[in-house]
């Protein structure tokens, strides 16, 4: 403990308290002297680079990483270039900015992750000064180069370098500078002597802070608050100016009466607090400045650094780790000497109650009379959150719980969640874990992030315990931790694939929402393909398996997995990938064993690559399909020669396929085409492309009977068809004479009823009647009816004694005109039925 | 005979919610491309889109001009082009060409492709290969289901049938799975799932995976059971001529997306009228499920009633007249209009369908279904082909013949095929190849020895006897699956019995009492037995692939008596016909439950066969 009177609460003009967080576990010979030090906010890790200025290769500097409690996390000799600055990202990665502008990124266990450059200009003119800053967009790096120019990257995960404009009149390095985040933009504020400038993307604007003491000739130090809302400037005359960072408003100005330049300056302010307060550190001295003229001074035994936090400032020295913060309102109310605040009274009441004294009742009454009991409970709960000592926390919570008993409708959520939060906080504040979070920080950071941090530190069991304790949904909590664990596990080279796969599957078995493919990807990335495949077996969703399988060149497996999934789109993905990856032969061979994939690919080829389709069929010796393909191609073809050539190819294929029928038909078609063309040329009738039937119809309709006959013979057209055709065409031309001749030419294969019908259709009853007599007995009735000869129909029906035919005729008779006929028919019907 | 209200029928869930969901998402997507834009829509998406968001809504979201995708160069002056398309390679290729043409011309535009119902990798590959991947933004409009009516939900994916069953491309399986998942997430889970067919099984698997991935919600199920059925389980039903009013309207006038265009011969004026056909249409909803021979009588009765209603006016005083005009007249007028349209439609139907030809066609179909006088049927089909009556009808009869007879004898197959090619051209070689692949039109293989024997016998006796012998042989040699199925499930009622179509006694009424649709019979049997037990022989003949899964928790069993438990969802993969829907409605009425039909598209014989022609692509 460096200074004694600081552990108590006192009030001068500002309520401050200093809490000892840890006695550092590290053993540093020279303390923090001669070290490059960086500590991450939110109780993050600390990195040290000893002897960073040494350039001789014999004595390499050592990079060490510790937890906030000083427990070693990593240590290794620094082999790269000269480091100008260390810093931490928002996700606890270590950034090392080298003289040449290269930034190296390590994880907090010292594992190298990647590196990036801050641009050519920086590497040429070397880095003069660097600042690492955090903004809503992530972690940024700002560099002042030897050429006195600033280069900025706002987010190192998505690097867009910005070179800021030149500062007019800048001869040497500015006396001090800082990065501000304003208007969704990162800007640089710099001081050249007593002049202040703001540099943004486009311009360099001179600014003057309102009310800055005139006696200063130079601004020697500046810092902005954690939220970038406030700014503090220190002048060479020893004045600290505090105001808003947009330089519109002055909050206060205090004289420190020390004119030497300080080592570090930081804001020490909790959110929503009304009072500005900044901490300035010199060698061995720490001064807190606030609203009043007076300052608070602390003596420091040792070299220290300040780590600004959301709600205070941490002071890390070679031996100790302390937190300096403004006393929270609730704590002040309760612990202030002789406080009459409801919380204080409740605490007192509880103390008396423990002592079994009746005073407890008095105190309680006092609170209740003012009806402030719920306020009192709330105060105690809140204060408990701000206390670091578990004993104090317990006392306050017990008091709150005691007070709660006397309230009927007090909502329990706040109390319950505070108890939970504190349990978690106490667990992570533990010396072995070393994350000294305050409750305010914890709420800002969220549980999710805390879990992440624990996972980065590979504190898997603790992370899982916390998830379970806080009942975080499995998907975001336990499962996620387990996934990280598994990803780490698969990188352990010393264990065999089987052992790891088994261990992973056993641990992850009943966790929901685990993505095995991610774990497998990790395994593959660390060079363990076999393990990756084993792990993928556990992945229930094929959609997740396939992409990785493709990546690790297990294409046949990927294809069968895709097909198994039943997701055609996935199959397609694989097929297309394979098409580009394999040579054609292998590709086709692979498809051959997977009919689903093959038919998909064929579909694709049909639209995109007809030729490939041909090759596919060729390889399979599928001559039938090839034939079909040629036929299809033929009727898309306009030129007759090409068409016939394609058909010839089809014929060849059909023969190979032993499909004589198709071959013969196709040959016929070729013959027909030639015939059509010949006629077209001779007679000028459009014929090419017609079916045989249509060709004949056309020929007959234009009177080319001879040619039609020729087709009839050549193509072995069935007699029936020919008769139908001729009958129809003659009737259409109303060539009744020719029709009669035709009818008599030989016995009609289609009978004579069609003759009757066709004549009727063309309204020629006279001609129709000519054929009625020729109709077969079975069709007689129909024929008579068709020509409207009721008597004849009746005669025929009665003769045939066919009941249904008689009924048909009857239904056509009208009661008025065919009275007699109907009687006859009915009689006949009766006898027919009897039979 | 008219059943306006089903006795004790459970309430159906409100499916208009699905439309609202789809509309909201579409609007969101359109707003992703701010500013005026021209919208290009796939032609087969036009009607479905119209049911979701009409032109006014589109214009409200800064759609300037609307075009139909025609795969031709475009004329558009807009700087922003938005394409609303099905994920087809061809269309994407066309868009790539457009973009590239613009690039050559030095023209800068913004392009956005909205794929519906989902994006396919193949389409993105095309964009990549054409070098426009970076120029185009893509999105998905998850418009899976269009409610066509209270009890008909359609995926509006006619290509499902060809892609899945002919080309072996299973890309739509996940779409069907997602559609079920959507229904489930909006309307609650199901207690039991049955299915038959390879595709049905895959759809179920895909759906199950979605269920497992997504959050588990325990809600009171709105549907009791789900039945998934592949179209290729039953090809006979869609190949038959439809004789129920709605089916007949579809066969004759083609119902498109729930609406039909009646031509001048129906409207008895010089212009065509588009009519929505659904349960909102009071006249239609009463006749849609009736055999068409009853429809005319019903309509004339209705007309008389209407006249009486109009006649009420006489003898009214002013006050009554006022009430009449304000309350009833509008309804009557509306009814009048619809009535005259349906009368027109059924007149034109009667004209076409009572002709000799149609009667003979039906007779042949019925003979085929019964397996009776097959020789005569073949002769009829031959004549049908030779006379070039109708390309599709001939093909339909051929297929029906082949399925019911379990393939054609080689001799018949070749001669019929040759004649068909003579009539309609050689390009149908490909059609026949397709039909064979699907098993719709096949040549008997095993019966070859018999054919030889038959031809030997044939030389000895005259033609007629050969026919009879052939019949005898084929029934001896082959155990036809359809025949056996038909016997086992009693699909074809005994002939000779009178069937009163006015008072249907079973589902056979949808085919004039000649045949109970196989698909519907299967559903009936499975629901009755609560599973496939006892149907082993049937499923074996249908190539198996049946499944039954109990889905919901045990608690849903306890609520067995709620309304929802009597609603059955039937999903047809590859399309279903209006006749089947009518049959299911009838079944529901008999059993006191209700069926909701989810189909990939409404189909009929013509659509089914046209999908298998190879003159497109």
PDB file of C-alpha atoms in Angstrom, chain A residues 545-772:
ATOM      1  CA  UNK A 545     -20.538 -30.452 -44.200  1.00  0.00           C
ATOM      2  CA  UNK A 546     -20.327 -29.998 -47.908  1.00  0.00           C
ATOM      3  CA  UNK A 547     -18.390 -26.743 -48.281  1.00  0.00           C
ATOM      4  CA  UNK A 548     -15.614 -27.919 -45.997  1.00  0.00           C
ATOM      5  CA  UNK A 549     -15.414 -31.310 -47.657  1.00  0.00           C
ATOM      6  CA  UNK A 550     -14.921 -29.527 -50.937  1.00  0.00           C
ATOM      7  CA  UNK A 551     -12.241 -27.371 -49.423  1.00  0.00           C
ATOM      8  CA  UNK A 552     -10.298 -30.333 -48.156  1.00  0.00           C
ATOM      9  CA  UNK A 553     -10.634 -31.984 -51.536  1.00  0.00           C
ATOM     10  CA  UNK A 554     -12.869 -34.810 -50.496  1.00  0.00           C
ATOM     11  CA  UNK A 555     -15.131 -34.241 -53.452  1.00  0.00           C
ATOM     12  CA  UNK A 556     -16.682 -37.721 -53.788  1.00  0.00           C
ATOM     13  CA  UNK A 557     -17.650 -37.597 -50.142  1.00  0.00           C
ATOM     14  CA  UNK A 558     -18.940 -34.069 -50.583  1.00  0.00           C
ATOM     15  CA  UNK A 559     -21.048 -35.174 -53.524  1.00  0.00           C
ATOM     16  CA  UNK A 560     -22.603 -38.099 -51.718  1.00  0.00           C
ATOM     17  CA  UNK A 561     -23.246 -35.975 -48.631  1.00  0.00           C
ATOM     18  CA  UNK A 562     -24.923 -33.346 -50.793  1.00  0.00           C
ATOM     19  CA  UNK A 563     -27.110 -35.956 -52.420  1.00  0.00           C
ATOM     20  CA  UNK A 564     -27.934 -37.476 -49.054  1.00  0.00           C
ATOM     21  CA  UNK A 565     -29.147 -34.099 -47.881  1.00  0.00           C
ATOM     22  CA  UNK A 566     -31.782 -34.048 -50.612  1.00  0.00           C
ATOM     23  CA  UNK A 567     -30.979 -30.412 -51.216  1.00  0.00           C
ATOM     24  CA  UNK A 568     -30.607 -30.138 -54.940  1.00  0.00           C
ATOM     25  CA  UNK A 569     -29.062 -26.761 -54.747  1.00  0.00           C
ATOM     26  CA  UNK A 570     -26.270 -28.168 -52.656  1.00  0.00           C
ATOM     27  CA  UNK A 571     -25.724 -30.942 -55.172  1.00  0.00           C
ATOM     28  CA  UNK A 572     -25.510 -28.322 -57.855  1.00  0.00           C
ATOM     29  CA  UNK A 573     -22.913 -26.415 -55.907  1.00  0.00           C
ATOM     30  CA  UNK A 574     -20.755 -29.509 -55.702  1.00  0.00           C
ATOM     31  CA  UNK A 575     -21.290 -30.464 -59.316  1.00  0.00           C
ATOM     32  CA  UNK A 576     -20.310 -27.035 -60.540  1.00  0.00           C
ATOM     33  CA  UNK A 577     -17.297 -27.025 -58.291  1.00  0.00           C
ATOM     34  CA  UNK A 578     -16.197 -30.420 -59.557  1.00  0.00           C
ATOM     35  CA  UNK A 579     -16.727 -29.392 -63.143  1.00  0.00           C
ATOM     36  CA  UNK A 580     -14.082 -26.735 -62.749  1.00  0.00           C
ATOM     37  CA  UNK A 581     -11.840 -28.787 -60.520  1.00  0.00           C
ATOM     38  CA  UNK A 582     -11.570 -32.128 -62.268  1.00  0.00           C
ATOM     39  CA  UNK A 583     -10.663 -33.021 -65.796  1.00  0.00           C
ATOM     40  CA  UNK A 584     -13.575 -33.955 -67.960  1.00  0.00           C
ATOM     41  CA  UNK A 585     -13.086 -37.679 -67.891  1.00  0.00           C
ATOM     42  CA  UNK A 586     -12.858 -37.942 -64.133  1.00  0.00           C
ATOM     43  CA  UNK A 587     -15.766 -35.585 -63.768  1.00  0.00           C
ATOM     44  CA  UNK A 588     -17.987 -37.697 -65.981  1.00  0.00           C
ATOM     45  CA  UNK A 589     -16.890 -40.841 -64.224  1.00  0.00           C
ATOM     46  CA  UNK A 590     -17.830 -39.388 -60.892  1.00  0.00           C
ATOM     47  CA  UNK A 591     -21.228 -38.280 -62.155  1.00  0.00           C
ATOM     48  CA  UNK A 592     -21.873 -41.710 -63.549  1.00  0.00           C
ATOM     49  CA  UNK A 593     -21.950 -43.164 -60.081  1.00  0.00           C
ATOM     50  CA  UNK A 594     -24.374 -40.528 -58.875  1.00  0.00           C
ATOM     51  CA  UNK A 595     -27.525 -40.534 -60.968  1.00  0.00           C
ATOM     52  CA  UNK A 596     -29.075 -37.589 -59.166  1.00  0.00           C
ATOM     53  CA  UNK A 597     -26.068 -35.418 -59.837  1.00  0.00           C
ATOM     54  CA  UNK A 598     -25.924 -36.651 -63.403  1.00  0.00           C
ATOM     55  CA  UNK A 599     -29.508 -35.770 -64.196  1.00  0.00           C
ATOM     56  CA  UNK A 600     -28.996 -32.349 -62.665  1.00  0.00           C
ATOM     57  CA  UNK A 601     -25.951 -31.737 -64.740  1.00  0.00           C
ATOM     58  CA  UNK A 602     -27.796 -32.887 -67.836  1.00  0.00           C
ATOM     59  CA  UNK A 603     -30.493 -30.329 -67.098  1.00  0.00           C
ATOM     60  CA  UNK A 604     -27.867 -27.644 -66.883  1.00  0.00           C
ATOM     61  CA  UNK A 605     -26.196 -28.776 -70.098  1.00  0.00           C
ATOM     62  CA  UNK A 606     -29.480 -28.806 -71.950  1.00  0.00           C
ATOM     63  CA  UNK A 607     -29.656 -25.061 -71.529  1.00  0.00           C
ATOM     64  CA  UNK A 608     -26.013 -24.132 -71.464  1.00  0.00           C
ATOM     65  CA  UNK A 609     -23.838 -26.725 -73.152  1.00  0.00           C
ATOM     66  CA  UNK A 610     -25.451 -28.952 -75.741  1.00  0.00           C
ATOM     67  CA  UNK A 611     -22.111 -30.356 -76.793  1.00  0.00           C
ATOM     68  CA  UNK A 612     -21.256 -31.497 -73.315  1.00  0.00           C
ATOM     69  CA  UNK A 613     -24.512 -33.346 -73.243  1.00  0.00           C
ATOM     70  CA  UNK A 614     -23.468 -35.198 -76.364  1.00  0.00           C
ATOM     71  CA  UNK A 615     -20.176 -36.135 -74.756  1.00  0.00           C
ATOM     72  CA  UNK A 616     -21.988 -37.365 -71.700  1.00  0.00           C
ATOM     73  CA  UNK A 617     -24.231 -39.668 -73.694  1.00  0.00           C
ATOM     74  CA  UNK A 618     -21.265 -40.788 -75.736  1.00  0.00           C
ATOM     75  CA  UNK A 619     -19.338 -41.793 -72.704  1.00  0.00           C
ATOM     76  CA  UNK A 620     -22.264 -43.805 -71.447  1.00  0.00           C
ATOM     77  CA  UNK A 621     -22.831 -45.353 -74.887  1.00  0.00           C
ATOM     78  CA  UNK A 622     -26.373 -44.137 -74.592  1.00  0.00           C
ATOM     79  CA  UNK A 623     -27.120 -44.246 -78.299  1.00  0.00           C
ATOM     80  CA  UNK A 624     -30.844 -43.996 -77.816  1.00  0.00           C
ATOM     81  CA  UNK A 625     -30.502 -40.645 -76.086  1.00  0.00           C
ATOM     82  CA  UNK A 626     -27.961 -39.500 -78.644  1.00  0.00           C
ATOM     83  CA  UNK A 627     -30.415 -40.330 -81.375  1.00  0.00           C
ATOM     84  CA  UNK A 628     -33.098 -38.330 -79.609  1.00  0.00           C
ATOM     85  CA  UNK A 629     -30.670 -35.478 -79.226  1.00  0.00           C
ATOM     86  CA  UNK A 630     -29.998 -35.408 -82.963  1.00  0.00           C
ATOM     87  CA  UNK A 631     -33.673 -35.569 -83.791  1.00  0.00           C
ATOM     88  CA  UNK A 632     -34.277 -32.665 -81.491  1.00  0.00           C
ATOM     89  CA  UNK A 633     -31.452 -30.704 -83.022  1.00  0.00           C
ATOM     90  CA  UNK A 634     -32.807 -31.475 -86.476  1.00  0.00           C
ATOM     91  CA  UNK A 635     -36.090 -29.722 -86.088  1.00  0.00           C
ATOM     92  CA  UNK A 636     -34.431 -26.640 -84.761  1.00  0.00           C
ATOM     93  CA  UNK A 637     -32.309 -26.542 -87.874  1.00  0.00           C
ATOM     94  CA  UNK A 638     -33.597 -24.392 -90.721  1.00  0.00           C
ATOM     95  CA  UNK A 639     -31.508 -25.645 -93.650  1.00  0.00           C
ATOM     96  CA  UNK A 640     -32.698 -28.864 -95.148  1.00  0.00           C
ATOM     97  CA  UNK A 641     -29.252 -30.372 -95.811  1.00  0.00           C
ATOM     98  CA  UNK A 642     -28.176 -29.853 -92.250  1.00  0.00           C
ATOM     99  CA  UNK A 643     -31.448 -31.250 -91.111  1.00  0.00           C
ATOM    100  CA  UNK A 644     -31.081 -34.379 -93.111  1.00  0.00           C
ATOM    101  CA  UNK A 645     -27.483 -34.763 -91.983  1.00  0.00           C
ATOM    102  CA  UNK A 646     -28.576 -34.582 -88.360  1.00  0.00           C
ATOM    103  CA  UNK A 647     -31.286 -37.121 -88.988  1.00  0.00           C
ATOM    104  CA  UNK A 648     -28.710 -39.397 -90.605  1.00  0.00           C
ATOM    105  CA  UNK A 649     -26.636 -39.160 -87.408  1.00  0.00           C
ATOM    106  CA  UNK A 650     -29.752 -40.012 -85.468  1.00  0.00           C
ATOM    107  CA  UNK A 651     -30.351 -43.038 -87.684  1.00  0.00           C
ATOM    108  CA  UNK A 652     -26.810 -44.260 -87.035  1.00  0.00           C
ATOM    109  CA  UNK A 653     -27.247 -43.885 -83.317  1.00  0.00           C
ATOM    110  CA  UNK A 654     -30.595 -45.646 -83.334  1.00  0.00           C
ATOM    111  CA  UNK A 655     -29.048 -48.569 -85.178  1.00  0.00           C
ATOM    112  CA  UNK A 656     -26.297 -48.704 -82.616  1.00  0.00           C
ATOM    113  CA  UNK A 657     -28.955 -48.714 -79.940  1.00  0.00           C
ATOM    114  CA  UNK A 658     -30.641 -51.566 -81.801  1.00  0.00           C
ATOM    115  CA  UNK A 659     -33.763 -49.536 -82.013  1.00  0.00           C
ATOM    116  CA  UNK A 660     -34.782 -50.449 -85.519  1.00  0.00           C
ATOM    117  CA  UNK A 661     -38.161 -48.925 -85.219  1.00  0.00           C
ATOM    118  CA  UNK A 662     -36.826 -45.458 -84.531  1.00  0.00           C
ATOM    119  CA  UNK A 663     -34.128 -45.863 -87.147  1.00  0.00           C
ATOM    120  CA  UNK A 664     -36.628 -46.861 -89.811  1.00  0.00           C
ATOM    121  CA  UNK A 665     -38.986 -44.071 -88.868  1.00  0.00           C
ATOM    122  CA  UNK A 666     -36.183 -41.574 -89.036  1.00  0.00           C
ATOM    123  CA  UNK A 667     -35.128 -42.865 -92.424  1.00  0.00           C
ATOM    124  CA  UNK A 668     -38.694 -42.489 -93.578  1.00  0.00           C
ATOM    125  CA  UNK A 669     -38.647 -38.947 -92.352  1.00  0.00           C
ATOM    126  CA  UNK A 670     -35.519 -38.237 -94.395  1.00  0.00           C
ATOM    127  CA  UNK A 671     -37.186 -39.677 -97.437  1.00  0.00           C
ATOM    128  CA  UNK A 672     -40.265 -37.634 -96.780  1.00  0.00           C
ATOM    129  CA  UNK A 673     -38.222 -34.466 -96.427  1.00  0.00           C
ATOM    130  CA  UNK A 674     -36.525 -35.041 -99.739  1.00  0.00           C
ATOM    131  CA  UNK A 675     -39.833 -35.776-101.373  1.00  0.00           C
ATOM    132  CA  UNK A 676     -41.358 -32.646 -99.899  1.00  0.00           C
ATOM    133  CA  UNK A 677     -38.533 -30.506-101.120  1.00  0.00           C
ATOM    134  CA  UNK A 678     -38.742 -31.952-104.600  1.00  0.00           C
ATOM    135  CA  UNK A 679     -42.431 -31.204-104.745  1.00  0.00           C
ATOM    136  CA  UNK A 680     -41.966 -27.807-103.271  1.00  0.00           C
ATOM    137  CA  UNK A 681     -39.555 -26.950-106.041  1.00  0.00           C
ATOM    138  CA  UNK A 682     -41.802 -28.372-108.717  1.00  0.00           C
ATOM    139  CA  UNK A 683     -45.216 -27.294-107.584  1.00  0.00           C
ATOM    140  CA  UNK A 684     -44.518 -24.415-105.292  1.00  0.00           C
ATOM    141  CA  UNK A 685     -46.553 -25.819-102.401  1.00  0.00           C
ATOM    142  CA  UNK A 686     -45.207 -25.302 -98.899  1.00  0.00           C
ATOM    143  CA  UNK A 687     -44.606 -28.797 -97.627  1.00  0.00           C
ATOM    144  CA  UNK A 688     -41.261 -29.193 -95.870  1.00  0.00           C
ATOM    145  CA  UNK A 689     -41.643 -30.113 -92.234  1.00  0.00           C
ATOM    146  CA  UNK A 690     -45.207 -31.353 -92.481  1.00  0.00           C
ATOM    147  CA  UNK A 691     -46.088 -34.745 -91.092  1.00  0.00           C
ATOM    148  CA  UNK A 692     -46.918 -37.437 -93.602  1.00  0.00           C
ATOM    149  CA  UNK A 693     -50.596 -37.018 -92.902  1.00  0.00           C
ATOM    150  CA  UNK A 694     -50.511 -33.283 -93.359  1.00  0.00           C
ATOM    151  CA  UNK A 695     -48.477 -33.618 -96.516  1.00  0.00           C
ATOM    152  CA  UNK A 696     -51.042 -35.901 -98.028  1.00  0.00           C
ATOM    153  CA  UNK A 697     -53.891 -33.667 -96.942  1.00  0.00           C
ATOM    154  CA  UNK A 698     -52.223 -30.730 -98.631  1.00  0.00           C
ATOM    155  CA  UNK A 699     -51.518 -32.680-101.782  1.00  0.00           C
ATOM    156  CA  UNK A 700     -55.072 -33.915-102.034  1.00  0.00           C
ATOM    157  CA  UNK A 701     -56.509 -30.512-101.371  1.00  0.00           C
ATOM    158  CA  UNK A 702     -54.583 -28.983-104.260  1.00  0.00           C
ATOM    159  CA  UNK A 703     -55.485 -31.895-106.495  1.00  0.00           C
ATOM    160  CA  UNK A 704     -52.119 -33.615-106.650  1.00  0.00           C
ATOM    161  CA  UNK A 705     -53.733 -37.027-106.347  1.00  0.00           C
ATOM    162  CA  UNK A 706     -50.972 -38.878-108.087  1.00  0.00           C
ATOM    163  CA  UNK A 707     -48.328 -37.662-105.708  1.00  0.00           C
ATOM    164  CA  UNK A 708     -50.576 -38.467-102.790  1.00  0.00           C
ATOM    165  CA  UNK A 709     -51.048 -41.974-104.096  1.00  0.00           C
ATOM    166  CA  UNK A 710     -47.316 -42.277-104.422  1.00  0.00           C
ATOM    167  CA  UNK A 711     -46.823 -41.390-100.790  1.00  0.00           C
ATOM    168  CA  UNK A 712     -49.563 -43.820 -99.864  1.00  0.00           C
ATOM    169  CA  UNK A 713     -47.669 -46.606-101.538  1.00  0.00           C
ATOM    170  CA  UNK A 714     -44.148 -45.583-100.679  1.00  0.00           C
ATOM    171  CA  UNK A 715     -44.753 -45.097 -97.018  1.00  0.00           C
ATOM    172  CA  UNK A 716     -47.080 -48.014 -96.523  1.00  0.00           C
ATOM    173  CA  UNK A 717     -49.838 -45.776 -95.288  1.00  0.00           C
ATOM    174  CA  UNK A 718     -52.662 -47.932 -93.900  1.00  0.00           C
ATOM    175  CA  UNK A 719     -55.616 -48.181 -96.244  1.00  0.00           C
ATOM    176  CA  UNK A 720     -57.930 -46.828 -93.634  1.00  0.00           C
ATOM    177  CA  UNK A 721     -55.965 -43.658 -93.227  1.00  0.00           C
ATOM    178  CA  UNK A 722     -55.789 -43.097 -96.926  1.00  0.00           C
ATOM    179  CA  UNK A 723     -59.508 -43.566 -97.296  1.00  0.00           C
ATOM    180  CA  UNK A 724     -60.290 -41.203 -94.480  1.00  0.00           C
ATOM    181  CA  UNK A 725     -57.961 -38.634 -95.975  1.00  0.00           C
ATOM    182  CA  UNK A 726     -59.305 -38.845 -99.436  1.00  0.00           C
ATOM    183  CA  UNK A 727     -62.880 -38.921 -98.259  1.00  0.00           C
ATOM    184  CA  UNK A 728     -62.382 -35.803 -96.238  1.00  0.00           C
ATOM    185  CA  UNK A 729     -60.558 -33.857 -98.904  1.00  0.00           C
ATOM    186  CA  UNK A 730     -63.043 -34.751-101.651  1.00  0.00           C
ATOM    187  CA  UNK A 731     -65.955 -33.780 -99.470  1.00  0.00           C
ATOM    188  CA  UNK A 732     -64.278 -30.535 -98.573  1.00  0.00           C
ATOM    189  CA  UNK A 733     -63.939 -29.714-102.228  1.00  0.00           C
ATOM    190  CA  UNK A 734     -67.535 -30.945-102.681  1.00  0.00           C
ATOM    191  CA  UNK A 735     -66.350 -33.086-105.553  1.00  0.00           C
ATOM    192  CA  UNK A 736     -69.263 -35.507-105.216  1.00  0.00           C
ATOM    193  CA  UNK A 737     -68.683 -37.193-108.528  1.00  0.00           C
ATOM    194  CA  UNK A 738     -65.114 -38.080-107.727  1.00  0.00           C
ATOM    195  CA  UNK A 739     -66.259 -39.201-104.277  1.00  0.00           C
ATOM    196  CA  UNK A 740     -68.751 -41.604-105.762  1.00  0.00           C
ATOM    197  CA  UNK A 741     -66.107 -42.982-108.069  1.00  0.00           C
ATOM    198  CA  UNK A 742     -63.751 -43.383-105.191  1.00  0.00           C
ATOM    199  CA  UNK A 743     -66.415 -45.139-103.164  1.00  0.00           C
ATOM    200  CA  UNK A 744     -66.926 -47.615-105.890  1.00  0.00           C
ATOM    201  CA  UNK A 745     -63.244 -48.143-106.693  1.00  0.00           C
ATOM    202  CA  UNK A 746     -63.077 -50.992-104.197  1.00  0.00           C
ATOM    203  CA  UNK A 747     -64.659 -52.110-100.967  1.00  0.00           C
ATOM    204  CA  UNK A 748     -64.138 -49.384 -98.415  1.00  0.00           C
ATOM    205  CA  UNK A 749     -61.888 -50.413 -95.522  1.00  0.00           C
ATOM    206  CA  UNK A 750     -63.598 -47.910 -93.257  1.00  0.00           C
ATOM    207  CA  UNK A 751     -67.102 -48.925 -94.218  1.00  0.00           C
ATOM    208  CA  UNK A 752     -69.611 -46.540 -95.721  1.00  0.00           C
ATOM    209  CA  UNK A 753     -71.007 -44.856 -92.647  1.00  0.00           C
ATOM    210  CA  UNK A 754     -68.222 -42.223 -92.798  1.00  0.00           C
ATOM    211  CA  UNK A 755     -69.327 -41.474 -96.360  1.00  0.00           C
ATOM    212  CA  UNK A 756     -72.828 -40.814 -95.157  1.00  0.00           C
ATOM    213  CA  UNK A 757     -71.612 -38.696 -92.280  1.00  0.00           C
ATOM    214  CA  UNK A 758     -69.217 -36.635 -94.327  1.00  0.00           C
ATOM    215  CA  UNK A 759     -71.907 -35.794 -96.857  1.00  0.00           C
ATOM    216  CA  UNK A 760     -74.305 -34.762 -94.108  1.00  0.00           C
ATOM    217  CA  UNK A 761     -71.584 -32.662 -92.581  1.00  0.00           C
ATOM    218  CA  UNK A 762     -71.411 -30.785 -95.861  1.00  0.00           C
ATOM    219  CA  UNK A 763     -75.200 -30.595 -95.966  1.00  0.00           C
ATOM    220  CA  UNK A 764     -75.667 -32.842 -98.954  1.00  0.00           C
ATOM    221  CA  UNK A 765     -78.444 -35.205 -98.018  1.00  0.00           C
ATOM    222  CA  UNK A 766     -78.900 -36.293-101.556  1.00  0.00           C
ATOM    223  CA  UNK A 767     -75.382 -37.672-101.891  1.00  0.00           C
ATOM    224  CA  UNK A 768     -75.547 -39.141 -98.420  1.00  0.00           C
ATOM    225  CA  UNK A 769     -78.508 -41.261 -99.273  1.00  0.00           C
ATOM    226  CA  UNK A 770     -76.514 -42.925-102.038  1.00  0.00           C
ATOM    227  CA  UNK A 771     -74.317 -44.634 -99.497  1.00  0.00           C
ATOM    228  CA  UNK A 772     -76.886 -45.666 -96.934  1.00  0.00           C
TER     229      UNK A 772
END
